[in-house]
Coordinates of C-alpha atoms in Angstrom, one line a residue:
X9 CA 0.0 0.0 0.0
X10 CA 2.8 2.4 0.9
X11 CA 4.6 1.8 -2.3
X12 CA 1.2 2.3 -4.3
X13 CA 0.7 5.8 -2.7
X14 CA 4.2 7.0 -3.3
X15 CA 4.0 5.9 -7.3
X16 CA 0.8 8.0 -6.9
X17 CA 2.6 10.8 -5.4
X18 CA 5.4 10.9 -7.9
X19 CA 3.0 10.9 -10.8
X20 CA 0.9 13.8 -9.5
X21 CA 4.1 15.8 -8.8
X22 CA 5.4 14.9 -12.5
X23 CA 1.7 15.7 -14.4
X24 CA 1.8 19.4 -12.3
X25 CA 5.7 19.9 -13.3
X26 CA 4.2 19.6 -17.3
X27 CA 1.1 21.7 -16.4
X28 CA 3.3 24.5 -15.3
X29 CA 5.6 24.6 -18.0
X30 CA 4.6 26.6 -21.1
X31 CA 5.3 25.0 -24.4
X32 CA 6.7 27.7 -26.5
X33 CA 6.7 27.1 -30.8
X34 CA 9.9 28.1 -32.0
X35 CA 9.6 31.8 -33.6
X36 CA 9.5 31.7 -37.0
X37 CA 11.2 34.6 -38.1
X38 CA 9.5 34.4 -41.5
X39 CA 6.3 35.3 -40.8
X40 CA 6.7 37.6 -38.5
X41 CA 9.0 39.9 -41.4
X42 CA 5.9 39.3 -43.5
X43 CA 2.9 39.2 -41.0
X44 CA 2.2 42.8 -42.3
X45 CA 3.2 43.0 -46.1
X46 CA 0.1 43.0 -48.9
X47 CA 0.5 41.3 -52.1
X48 CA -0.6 42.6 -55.2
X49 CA 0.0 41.0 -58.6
X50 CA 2.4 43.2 -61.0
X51 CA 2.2 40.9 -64.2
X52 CA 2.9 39.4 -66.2
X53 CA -0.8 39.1 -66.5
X54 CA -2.6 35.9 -68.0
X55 CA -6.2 36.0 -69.8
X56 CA -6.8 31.8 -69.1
X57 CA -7.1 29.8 -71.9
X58 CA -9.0 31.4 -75.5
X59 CA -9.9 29.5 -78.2
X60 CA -11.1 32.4 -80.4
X61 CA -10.3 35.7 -81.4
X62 CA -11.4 38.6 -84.4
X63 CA -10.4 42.2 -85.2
X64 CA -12.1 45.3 -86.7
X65 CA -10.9 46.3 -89.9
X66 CA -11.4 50.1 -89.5
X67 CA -10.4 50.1 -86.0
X68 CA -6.4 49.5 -85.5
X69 CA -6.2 48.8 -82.3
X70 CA -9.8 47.6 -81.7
X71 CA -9.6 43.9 -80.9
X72 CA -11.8 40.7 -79.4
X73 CA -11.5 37.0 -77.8
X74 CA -13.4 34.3 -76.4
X75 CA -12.8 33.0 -73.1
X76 CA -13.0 29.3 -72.4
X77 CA -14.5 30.4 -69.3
X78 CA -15.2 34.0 -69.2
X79 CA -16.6 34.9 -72.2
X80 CA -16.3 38.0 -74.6
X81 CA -13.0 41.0 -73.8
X82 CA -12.6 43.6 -76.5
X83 CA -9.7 46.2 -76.2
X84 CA -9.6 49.3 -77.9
X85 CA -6.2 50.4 -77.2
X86 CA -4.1 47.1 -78.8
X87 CA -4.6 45.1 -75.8
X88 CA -3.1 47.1 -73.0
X89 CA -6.8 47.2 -71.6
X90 CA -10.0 44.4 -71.9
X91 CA -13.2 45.0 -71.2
X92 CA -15.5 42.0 -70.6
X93 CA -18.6 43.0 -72.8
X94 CA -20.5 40.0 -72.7
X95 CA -21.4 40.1 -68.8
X96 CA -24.9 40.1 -68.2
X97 CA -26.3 38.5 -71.4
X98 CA -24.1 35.9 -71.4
X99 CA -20.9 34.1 -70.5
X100 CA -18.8 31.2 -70.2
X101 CA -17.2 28.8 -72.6
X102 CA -16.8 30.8 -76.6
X103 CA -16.4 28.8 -79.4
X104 CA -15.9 31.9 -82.0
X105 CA -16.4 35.5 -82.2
X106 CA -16.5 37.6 -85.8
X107 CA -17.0 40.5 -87.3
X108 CA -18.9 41.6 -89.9
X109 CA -16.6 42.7 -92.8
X110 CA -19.2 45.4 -93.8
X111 CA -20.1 46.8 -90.5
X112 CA -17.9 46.4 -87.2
X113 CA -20.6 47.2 -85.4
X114 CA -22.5 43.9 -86.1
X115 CA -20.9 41.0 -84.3
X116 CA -21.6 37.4 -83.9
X117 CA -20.5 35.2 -81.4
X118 CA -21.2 31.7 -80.6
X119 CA -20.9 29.6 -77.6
X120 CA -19.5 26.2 -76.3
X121 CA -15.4 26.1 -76.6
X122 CA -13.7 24.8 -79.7
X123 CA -10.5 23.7 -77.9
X124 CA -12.1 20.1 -77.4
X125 CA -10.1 18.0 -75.1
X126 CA -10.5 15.8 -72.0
X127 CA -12.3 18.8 -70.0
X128 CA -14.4 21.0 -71.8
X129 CA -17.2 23.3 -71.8
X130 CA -20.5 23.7 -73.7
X131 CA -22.0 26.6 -74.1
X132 CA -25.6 27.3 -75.6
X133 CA -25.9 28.8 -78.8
X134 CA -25.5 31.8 -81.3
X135 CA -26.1 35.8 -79.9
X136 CA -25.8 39.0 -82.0
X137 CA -25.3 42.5 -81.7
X138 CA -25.7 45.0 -84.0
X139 CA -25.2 48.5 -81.5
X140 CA -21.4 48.1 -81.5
X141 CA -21.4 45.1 -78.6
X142 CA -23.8 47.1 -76.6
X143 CA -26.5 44.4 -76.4
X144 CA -27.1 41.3 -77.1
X145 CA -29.3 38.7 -78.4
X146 CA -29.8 35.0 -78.6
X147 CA -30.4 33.2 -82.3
X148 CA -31.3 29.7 -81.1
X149 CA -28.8 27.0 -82.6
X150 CA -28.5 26.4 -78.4
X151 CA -28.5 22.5 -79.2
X152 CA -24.9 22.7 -81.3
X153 CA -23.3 23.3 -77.9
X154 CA -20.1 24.2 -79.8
X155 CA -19.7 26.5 -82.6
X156 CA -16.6 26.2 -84.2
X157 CA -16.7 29.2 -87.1
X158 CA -19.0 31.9 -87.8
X159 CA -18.7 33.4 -91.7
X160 CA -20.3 36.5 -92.5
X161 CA -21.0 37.7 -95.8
X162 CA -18.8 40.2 -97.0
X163 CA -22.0 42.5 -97.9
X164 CA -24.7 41.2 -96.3
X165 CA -24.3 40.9 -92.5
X166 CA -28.0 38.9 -92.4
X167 CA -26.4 36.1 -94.4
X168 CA -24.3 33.9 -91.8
X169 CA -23.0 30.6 -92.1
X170 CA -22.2 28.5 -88.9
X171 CA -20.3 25.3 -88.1
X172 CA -21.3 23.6 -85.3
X173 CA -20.2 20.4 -83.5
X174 CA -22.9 19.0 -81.7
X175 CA -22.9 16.6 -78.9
X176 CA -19.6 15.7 -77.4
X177 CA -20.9 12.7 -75.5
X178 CA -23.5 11.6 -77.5
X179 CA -25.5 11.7 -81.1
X180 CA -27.7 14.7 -81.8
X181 CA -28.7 16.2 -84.9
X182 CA -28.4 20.0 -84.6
X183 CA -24.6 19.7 -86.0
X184 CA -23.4 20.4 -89.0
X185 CA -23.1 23.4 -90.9
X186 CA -26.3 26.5 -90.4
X187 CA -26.6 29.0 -93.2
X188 CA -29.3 32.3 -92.4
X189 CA -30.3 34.8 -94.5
X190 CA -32.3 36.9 -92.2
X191 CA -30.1 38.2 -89.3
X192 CA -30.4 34.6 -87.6
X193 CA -34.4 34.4 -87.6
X194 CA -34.4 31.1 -89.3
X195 CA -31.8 28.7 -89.5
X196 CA -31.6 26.5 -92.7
X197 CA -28.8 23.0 -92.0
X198 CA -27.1 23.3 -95.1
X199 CA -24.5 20.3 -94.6
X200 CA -25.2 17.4 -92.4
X201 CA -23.4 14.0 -92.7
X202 CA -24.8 12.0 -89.7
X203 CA -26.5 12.8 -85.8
X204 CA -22.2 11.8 -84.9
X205 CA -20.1 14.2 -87.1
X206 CA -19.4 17.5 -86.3
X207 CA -17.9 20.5 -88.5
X208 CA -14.7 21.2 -87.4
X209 CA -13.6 24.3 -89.4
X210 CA -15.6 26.4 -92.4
X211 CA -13.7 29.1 -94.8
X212 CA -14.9 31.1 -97.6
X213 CA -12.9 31.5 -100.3
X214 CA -12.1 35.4 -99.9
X215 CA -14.3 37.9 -102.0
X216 CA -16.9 35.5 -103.4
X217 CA -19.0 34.0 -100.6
X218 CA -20.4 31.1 -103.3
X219 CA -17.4 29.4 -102.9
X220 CA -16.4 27.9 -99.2
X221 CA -15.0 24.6 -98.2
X222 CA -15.6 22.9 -94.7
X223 CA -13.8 19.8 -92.7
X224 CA -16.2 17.5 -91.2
X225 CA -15.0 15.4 -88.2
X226 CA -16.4 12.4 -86.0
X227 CA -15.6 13.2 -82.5
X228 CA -16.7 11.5 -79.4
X229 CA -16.1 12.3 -75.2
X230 CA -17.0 9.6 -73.3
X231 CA -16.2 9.5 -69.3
X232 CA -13.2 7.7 -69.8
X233 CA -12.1 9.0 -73.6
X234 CA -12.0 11.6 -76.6
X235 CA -12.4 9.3 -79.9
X236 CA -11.3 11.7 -82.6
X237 CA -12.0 10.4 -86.3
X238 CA -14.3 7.7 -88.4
X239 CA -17.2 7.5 -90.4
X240 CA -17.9 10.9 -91.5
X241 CA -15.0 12.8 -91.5
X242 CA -13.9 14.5 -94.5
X243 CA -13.7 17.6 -96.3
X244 CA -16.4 19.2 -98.7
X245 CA -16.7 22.1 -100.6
X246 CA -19.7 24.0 -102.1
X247 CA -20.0 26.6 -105.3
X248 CA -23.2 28.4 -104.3
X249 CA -22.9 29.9 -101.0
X250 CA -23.5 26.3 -99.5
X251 CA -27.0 25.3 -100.9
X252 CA -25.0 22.0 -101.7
X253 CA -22.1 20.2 -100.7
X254 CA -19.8 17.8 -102.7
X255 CA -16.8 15.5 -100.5
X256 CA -13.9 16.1 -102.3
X257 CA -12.4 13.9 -99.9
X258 CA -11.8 11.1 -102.7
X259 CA -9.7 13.9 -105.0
X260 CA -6.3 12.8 -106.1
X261 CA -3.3 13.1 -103.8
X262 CA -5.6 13.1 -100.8
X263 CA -5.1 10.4 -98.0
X264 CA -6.8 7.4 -97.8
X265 CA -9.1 5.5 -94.9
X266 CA -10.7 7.2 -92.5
X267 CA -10.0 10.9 -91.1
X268 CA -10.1 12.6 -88.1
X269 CA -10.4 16.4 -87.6
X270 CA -9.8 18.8 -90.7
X271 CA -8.9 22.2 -90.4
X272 CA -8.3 24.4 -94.2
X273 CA -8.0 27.8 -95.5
X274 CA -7.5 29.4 -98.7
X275 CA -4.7 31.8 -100.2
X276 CA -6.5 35.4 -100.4
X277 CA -4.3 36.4 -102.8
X278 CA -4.5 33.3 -105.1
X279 CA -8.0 31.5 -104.1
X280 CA -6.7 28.3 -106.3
X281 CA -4.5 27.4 -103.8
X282 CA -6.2 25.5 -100.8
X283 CA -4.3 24.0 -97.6
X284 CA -5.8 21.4 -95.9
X285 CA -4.3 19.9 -92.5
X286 CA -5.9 16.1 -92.0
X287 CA -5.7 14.0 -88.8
X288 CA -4.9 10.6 -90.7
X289 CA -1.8 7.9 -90.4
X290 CA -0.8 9.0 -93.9
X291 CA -1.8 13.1 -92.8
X292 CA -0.4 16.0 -92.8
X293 CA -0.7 19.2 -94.8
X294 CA -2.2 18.8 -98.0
X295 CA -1.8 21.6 -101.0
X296 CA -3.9 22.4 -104.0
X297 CA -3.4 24.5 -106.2
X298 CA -6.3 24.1 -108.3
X299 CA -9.1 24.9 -106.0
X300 CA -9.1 21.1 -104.8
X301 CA -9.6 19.2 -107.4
X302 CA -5.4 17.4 -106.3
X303 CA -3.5 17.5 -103.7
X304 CA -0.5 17.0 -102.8
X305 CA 1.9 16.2 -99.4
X306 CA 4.0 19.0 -98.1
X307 CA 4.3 18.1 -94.8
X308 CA 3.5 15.2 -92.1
X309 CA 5.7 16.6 -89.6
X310 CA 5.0 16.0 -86.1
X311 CA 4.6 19.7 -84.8
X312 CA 1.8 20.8 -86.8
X313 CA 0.0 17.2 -86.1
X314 CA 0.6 16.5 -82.1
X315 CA -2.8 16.4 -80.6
X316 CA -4.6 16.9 -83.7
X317 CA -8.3 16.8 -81.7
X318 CA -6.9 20.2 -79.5
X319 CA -5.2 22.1 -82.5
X320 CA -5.4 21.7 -86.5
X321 CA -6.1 25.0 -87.6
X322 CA -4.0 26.5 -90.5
X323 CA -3.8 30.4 -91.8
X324 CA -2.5 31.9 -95.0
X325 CA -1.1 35.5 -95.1
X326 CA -3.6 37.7 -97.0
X327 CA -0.4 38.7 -99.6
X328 CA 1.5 35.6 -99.9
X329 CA 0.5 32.7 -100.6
X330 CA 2.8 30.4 -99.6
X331 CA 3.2 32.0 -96.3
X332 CA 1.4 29.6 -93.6
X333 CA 0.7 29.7 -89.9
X334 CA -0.5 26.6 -88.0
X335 CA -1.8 26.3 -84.2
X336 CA -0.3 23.7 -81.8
X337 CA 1.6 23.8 -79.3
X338 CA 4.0 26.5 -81.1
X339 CA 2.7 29.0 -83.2
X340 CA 4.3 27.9 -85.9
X341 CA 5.3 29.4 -89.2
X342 CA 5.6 28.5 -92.9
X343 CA 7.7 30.4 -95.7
X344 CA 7.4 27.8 -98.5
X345 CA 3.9 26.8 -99.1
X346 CA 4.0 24.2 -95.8
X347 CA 6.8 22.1 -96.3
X348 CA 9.1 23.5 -93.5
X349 CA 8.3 25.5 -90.1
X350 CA 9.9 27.6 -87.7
X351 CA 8.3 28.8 -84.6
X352 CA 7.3 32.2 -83.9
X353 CA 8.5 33.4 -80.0
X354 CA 4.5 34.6 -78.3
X355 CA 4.2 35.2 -74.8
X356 CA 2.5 31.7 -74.3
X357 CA 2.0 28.2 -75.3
X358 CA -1.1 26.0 -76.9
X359 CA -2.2 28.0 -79.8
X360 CA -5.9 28.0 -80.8
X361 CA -7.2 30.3 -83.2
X362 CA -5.8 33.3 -85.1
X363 CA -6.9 36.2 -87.1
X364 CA -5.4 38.1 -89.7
X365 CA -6.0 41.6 -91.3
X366 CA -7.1 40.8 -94.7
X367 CA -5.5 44.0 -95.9
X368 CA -2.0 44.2 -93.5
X369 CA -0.8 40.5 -92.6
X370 CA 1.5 41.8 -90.3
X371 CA -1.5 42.8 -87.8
X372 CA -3.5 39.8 -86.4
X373 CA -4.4 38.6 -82.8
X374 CA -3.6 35.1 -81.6
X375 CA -5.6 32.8 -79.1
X376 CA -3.9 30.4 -76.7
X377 CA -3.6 28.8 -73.4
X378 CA -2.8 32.1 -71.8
X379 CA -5.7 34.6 -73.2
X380 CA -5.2 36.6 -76.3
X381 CA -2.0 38.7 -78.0
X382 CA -1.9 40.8 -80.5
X383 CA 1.3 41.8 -83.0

């Protein structure tokens, strides 16, 4: 008993020694020095990822993208400043924003991003402003969920062609390529393959809107994967403003089996010559030089082809035509009609869309991974 109470004794003076004592953190000299400082961000600033962009002709230093998730930022001072003017009407993911070529104050701009990859965003449609971006307006077309190009008439800002993608995860039929020609009151499908193909890019052949050619693509998310290319894919062109289509995707030169995304443009200043970049084991970029009827191979490098489903878009400057810019991961350019390339230094990686000055190639405004810039 005796030895019990004085193992008793010992721990009650031992758990009182501890209770007295303070435990003191070792000082951290760290945060006291900067307990009282304020952070502020002093740049480089980044405008998250854009997948579209478009300039004003009249306006030098008047400039737009499209957010992935913020929607539409115009600057009117070459991009020192952006000013969301989308907020309020609408917002989120942009596929594509233009311009009318006959009016800058008439813009179009259509929703769910065009940067498809293993996240992405829909969006809801096709609005329009004709009041300089003061207002806005919905057209319908909300079930394409990604617009991928919007073409405006060069005269006519009523007559609009769109091509959409459709369903990522699953068939629908409002996909394809849209043609109005009343300001977006009623929509007419002018090219539709199947409820599982999408359009992934749409150009008019500068100066005479009867004339365009469009890629068509079968793309598929799933939870667990991106499918890009099958049945369906292909590229088409049409020679009265795109009542009908014909595939030219069996002319001579051009690679066979099946396809996955398409992205083409044509020369301005030589509307023979069409480029056509193809997502195919035998693809690369494709020339013709006699408005598609033959192709041929200039290039199946890996830079302009890496991750075909997120990039595959290709440029021509409006004065020469064998100067080429393609979007991937570099912004990459092309002195010799697209058999070599060199990159281009920008201020960011993951190029998406680009737009040129039709009448001075040395201005245009380039979308990527970190916003918009403009040279």
């Amino acid at each position: 008993m005796k030895k019990l109470l004085l193992l008793a004794t010992i721990i009650s003076v031992s758990t009182n020694t501890l209770a007295q004592k303070k435990i003191v953190p070792p000082v951290d000299a760290d945060s006291i020095l900067l307990s009282q400082v304020k952070y502020r961000s002093i740049g480089p600033y980044r405008g998250g990822r854009s997948g579209a962009v478009a300039g004003d002709m009249n306006q030098k230093n008047t400039f737009y993208f499209g957010a992935t998730g913020g929607g539409i930022w115009k600057t009117i001072d070459g991009g020192s400043n952006w000013k969301n003017i989308s907020d309020k009407y609408f917002g989120g993911s942009i596929g594509c924003v233009s311009v009318a070529p006959s009016d800058p104050t008439i813009l179009y701009v259509g929703e769910g991003e065009s940067t498809l990859r293993g996240n992405v965003s829909e969006g809801f449609g096709i609005w329009h402003s004709d009041d300089g971006d003061r207002s806005w307006r919905n057209l319908g077309l909300k079930d394409t969920r990604h617009i991928i190009r919007i073409i405006i008439h060069p005269k006519n800002p009523d007559i609009v062609w769109v091509a959409a993608v459709g369903h990522l995860f699953g068939p629908n039929t409002e996909r394809g390529i849209f043609k109005t020609t009343d300001g977006g009151k009623i929509w007419k499908k002018v090219l539709y393959v199947n409820d599982k193909t999408a359009c992934s890019d749409l150009i008019m052949e500068p100066g005479n809107p009867s004339v365009s050619y469009a890629g068509t693509w079968r793309i598929q998310r799933t939870p667990y994967s991106l499918e890009s290319g099958g049945d369906g894919g292909g590229l088409w062109k049409t020679m009265d403003g795109g009542q009908t289509w014909k595939n030219i995707s069996g002319a001579k030169g051009l690679p066979k089996g099946l396809w996955g995304i398409v992205g083409v443009t044509v020369s301005p200043s030589n509307t023979d010559k069409v480029y056509a970049l193809i997502e195919n084991p035998s693809g690369g970029m494709y020339k013709s030089n006699d408005g598609g009827e033959s192709w041929a191979l200039q290039s199946s490098s890996n830079d302009i082809r890496q991750r075909a489903w997120y990039y595959t878009k290709v440029f021509v400057d409006p004065k020469n035509e064998n100067l080429l810019y393609v979007m991937n991961v570099n912004f990459l350019k092309s002195t010799d009609g697209g058999k070599n390339y060199k990159s281009v230094n920008t201020p960011h990686g993951d190029h998406h869309d680009l737009w040129i000055d039709p009448a001075d190639g040395n201005r245009m405004i380039v979308a990527d991974d970190g916003g918009a810039q403009i040279s």
